[in-house]
Amino acid sequence: MDTMRAPRRRESRQFQNENGVGTLFGDFRISPRVFREAGVIIFGALLYFLVRGLMETSVGLATAHAETLIDIERALGIFHEPAMQAFVMQWD
């Protein structure tokens, strides 16, 4: 008595549609995780550009802050920017 049978071989329909026509990707499905991750990335990018847009100020205000910083550096004796730039620019 033969109780063991060979497993039935199933026809692979991975690359066929319901009409038996081959398809490029078969039963390709996108995981919900992919959509979640794409959503997080898109949300992060939008948030980045929103915050960046909110933080932009006028050029005049930025220049005033830079001049104040230079004045502080000069008062402390640590303003070496022109000398450092001249050193680096000799290889430009």
PDB file of C-alpha atoms in Angstrom:
ATOM      1  CA  MET A   1       0.000   0.000   0.000  1.00  0.00           C
ATOM      2  CA  ASP A   2       1.523   3.274  -1.148  1.00  0.00           C
ATOM      3  CA  THR A   3       0.498   6.044   1.249  1.00  0.00           C
ATOM      4  CA  MET A   4       3.076   8.559   0.078  1.00  0.00           C
ATOM      5  CA  ARG A   5       2.322  10.484  -3.041  1.00  0.00           C
ATOM      6  CA  ALA A   6       4.579  12.792  -4.913  1.00  0.00           C
ATOM      7  CA  PRO A   7       3.496  16.396  -4.438  1.00  0.00           C
ATOM      8  CA  ARG A   8       1.399  17.698  -7.279  1.00  0.00           C
ATOM      9  CA  ARG A   9       3.240  20.115  -9.434  1.00  0.00           C
ATOM     10  CA  ARG A  10       1.410  23.413  -9.661  1.00  0.00           C
ATOM     11  CA  GLU A  11       1.591  25.434 -12.775  1.00  0.00           C
ATOM     12  CA  SER A  12       3.321  28.711 -12.088  1.00  0.00           C
ATOM     13  CA  ARG A  13       1.051  31.620 -12.854  1.00  0.00           C
ATOM     14  CA  GLN A  14       3.427  34.186 -11.478  1.00  0.00           C
ATOM     15  CA  PHE A  15       3.973  35.843 -14.827  1.00  0.00           C
ATOM     16  CA  GLN A  16       0.555  35.289 -16.384  1.00  0.00           C
ATOM     17  CA  ASN A  17      -2.669  37.173 -16.030  1.00  0.00           C
ATOM     18  CA  GLU A  18      -6.107  35.566 -15.844  1.00  0.00           C
ATOM     19  CA  ASN A  19      -6.084  34.990 -19.614  1.00  0.00           C
ATOM     20  CA  GLY A  20      -2.775  33.153 -19.490  1.00  0.00           C
ATOM     21  CA  VAL A  21      -0.941  36.051 -21.097  1.00  0.00           C
ATOM     22  CA  GLY A  22       2.455  36.815 -19.642  1.00  0.00           C
ATOM     23  CA  THR A  23       2.879  40.025 -17.712  1.00  0.00           C
ATOM     24  CA  LEU A  24       6.091  41.860 -16.965  1.00  0.00           C
ATOM     25  CA  PHE A  25       5.761  41.934 -13.186  1.00  0.00           C
ATOM     26  CA  GLY A  26       3.278  39.148 -12.541  1.00  0.00           C
ATOM     27  CA  ASP A  27       1.317  39.591  -9.318  1.00  0.00           C
ATOM     28  CA  PHE A  28       3.467  42.489  -8.239  1.00  0.00           C
ATOM     29  CA  ARG A  29       1.941  44.241  -5.258  1.00  0.00           C
ATOM     30  CA  ILE A  30       3.300  47.187  -3.341  1.00  0.00           C
ATOM     31  CA  SER A  31       3.387  46.725   0.394  1.00  0.00           C
ATOM     32  CA  PRO A  32       1.514  49.270   2.539  1.00  0.00           C
ATOM     33  CA  ARG A  33       4.836  49.822   4.304  1.00  0.00           C
ATOM     34  CA  VAL A  34       6.242  51.360   1.105  1.00  0.00           C
ATOM     35  CA  PHE A  35       3.388  53.864   1.011  1.00  0.00           C
ATOM     36  CA  ARG A  36       3.908  54.696   4.696  1.00  0.00           C
ATOM     37  CA  GLU A  37       7.617  55.281   4.214  1.00  0.00           C
ATOM     38  CA  ALA A  38       7.040  57.381   1.095  1.00  0.00           C
ATOM     39  CA  GLY A  39       4.464  59.398   3.027  1.00  0.00           C
ATOM     40  CA  VAL A  40       6.908  60.022   5.865  1.00  0.00           C
ATOM     41  CA  ILE A  41       9.589  61.169   3.411  1.00  0.00           C
ATOM     42  CA  ILE A  42       7.197  63.478   1.567  1.00  0.00           C
ATOM     43  CA  PHE A  43       5.892  64.899   4.848  1.00  0.00           C
ATOM     44  CA  GLY A  44       9.453  65.501   6.053  1.00  0.00           C
ATOM     45  CA  ALA A  45      10.394  67.278   2.826  1.00  0.00           C
ATOM     46  CA  LEU A  46       7.308  69.497   2.971  1.00  0.00           C
ATOM     47  CA  LEU A  47       7.974  70.297   6.627  1.00  0.00           C
ATOM     48  CA  TYR A  48      11.604  71.150   5.809  1.00  0.00           C
ATOM     49  CA  PHE A  49      10.636  73.603   3.071  1.00  0.00           C
ATOM     50  CA  LEU A  50       7.885  75.114   5.222  1.00  0.00           C
ATOM     51  CA  VAL A  51      10.257  75.768   8.128  1.00  0.00           C
ATOM     52  CA  ARG A  52      12.942  76.991   5.763  1.00  0.00           C
ATOM     53  CA  GLY A  53      10.487  79.449   4.232  1.00  0.00           C
ATOM     54  CA  LEU A  54       9.402  80.683   7.647  1.00  0.00           C
ATOM     55  CA  MET A  55      12.974  81.278   8.752  1.00  0.00           C
ATOM     56  CA  GLU A  56      13.969  83.399   5.763  1.00  0.00           C
ATOM     57  CA  THR A  57      14.411  87.005   6.749  1.00  0.00           C
ATOM     58  CA  SER A  58      15.425  90.103   4.908  1.00  0.00           C
ATOM     59  CA  VAL A  59      18.933  90.534   3.578  1.00  0.00           C
ATOM     60  CA  GLY A  60      19.278  93.756   5.533  1.00  0.00           C
ATOM     61  CA  LEU A  61      18.584  92.040   8.834  1.00  0.00           C
ATOM     62  CA  ALA A  62      21.096  89.276   8.033  1.00  0.00           C
ATOM     63  CA  THR A  63      23.734  91.869   7.127  1.00  0.00           C
ATOM     64  CA  ALA A  64      23.096  93.755  10.372  1.00  0.00           C
ATOM     65  CA  HIS A  65      23.542  90.548  12.370  1.00  0.00           C
ATOM     66  CA  ALA A  66      26.784  89.765  10.529  1.00  0.00           C
ATOM     67  CA  GLU A  67      28.161  93.231  11.200  1.00  0.00           C
ATOM     68  CA  THR A  68      27.255  92.919  14.884  1.00  0.00           C
ATOM     69  CA  LEU A  69      29.055  89.593  15.040  1.00  0.00           C
ATOM     70  CA  ILE A  70      32.139  91.090  13.365  1.00  0.00           C
ATOM     71  CA  ASP A  71      32.126  93.952  15.888  1.00  0.00           C
ATOM     72  CA  ILE A  72      32.003  91.458  18.753  1.00  0.00           C
ATOM     73  CA  GLU A  73      34.854  89.416  17.240  1.00  0.00           C
ATOM     74  CA  ARG A  74      36.969  92.567  16.792  1.00  0.00           C
ATOM     75  CA  ALA A  75      36.328  93.614  20.388  1.00  0.00           C
ATOM     76  CA  LEU A  76      37.456  90.179  21.584  1.00  0.00           C
ATOM     77  CA  GLY A  77      40.448  90.188  19.236  1.00  0.00           C
ATOM     78  CA  ILE A  78      39.389  87.046  17.413  1.00  0.00           C
ATOM     79  CA  PHE A  79      38.427  88.520  14.035  1.00  0.00           C
ATOM     80  CA  HIS A  80      40.803  86.725  11.656  1.00  0.00           C
ATOM     81  CA  GLU A  81      38.489  86.242   8.675  1.00  0.00           C
ATOM     82  CA  PRO A  82      40.343  88.468   6.156  1.00  0.00           C
ATOM     83  CA  ALA A  83      43.708  86.820   6.924  1.00  0.00           C
ATOM     84  CA  MET A  84      42.231  83.305   6.608  1.00  0.00           C
ATOM     85  CA  GLN A  85      40.530  84.162   3.296  1.00  0.00           C
ATOM     86  CA  ALA A  86      43.724  85.703   1.902  1.00  0.00           C
ATOM     87  CA  PHE A  87      45.624  82.546   2.874  1.00  0.00           C
ATOM     88  CA  VAL A  88      43.120  80.255   1.139  1.00  0.00           C
ATOM     89  CA  MET A  89      42.649  82.477  -1.930  1.00  0.00           C
ATOM     90  CA  GLN A  90      46.299  82.137  -2.947  1.00  0.00           C
ATOM     91  CA  TRP A  91      45.404  78.662  -4.316  1.00  0.00           C
ATOM     92  CA  ASP A  92      42.259  79.777  -6.119  1.00  0.00           C
TER      93      ASP A  92
END
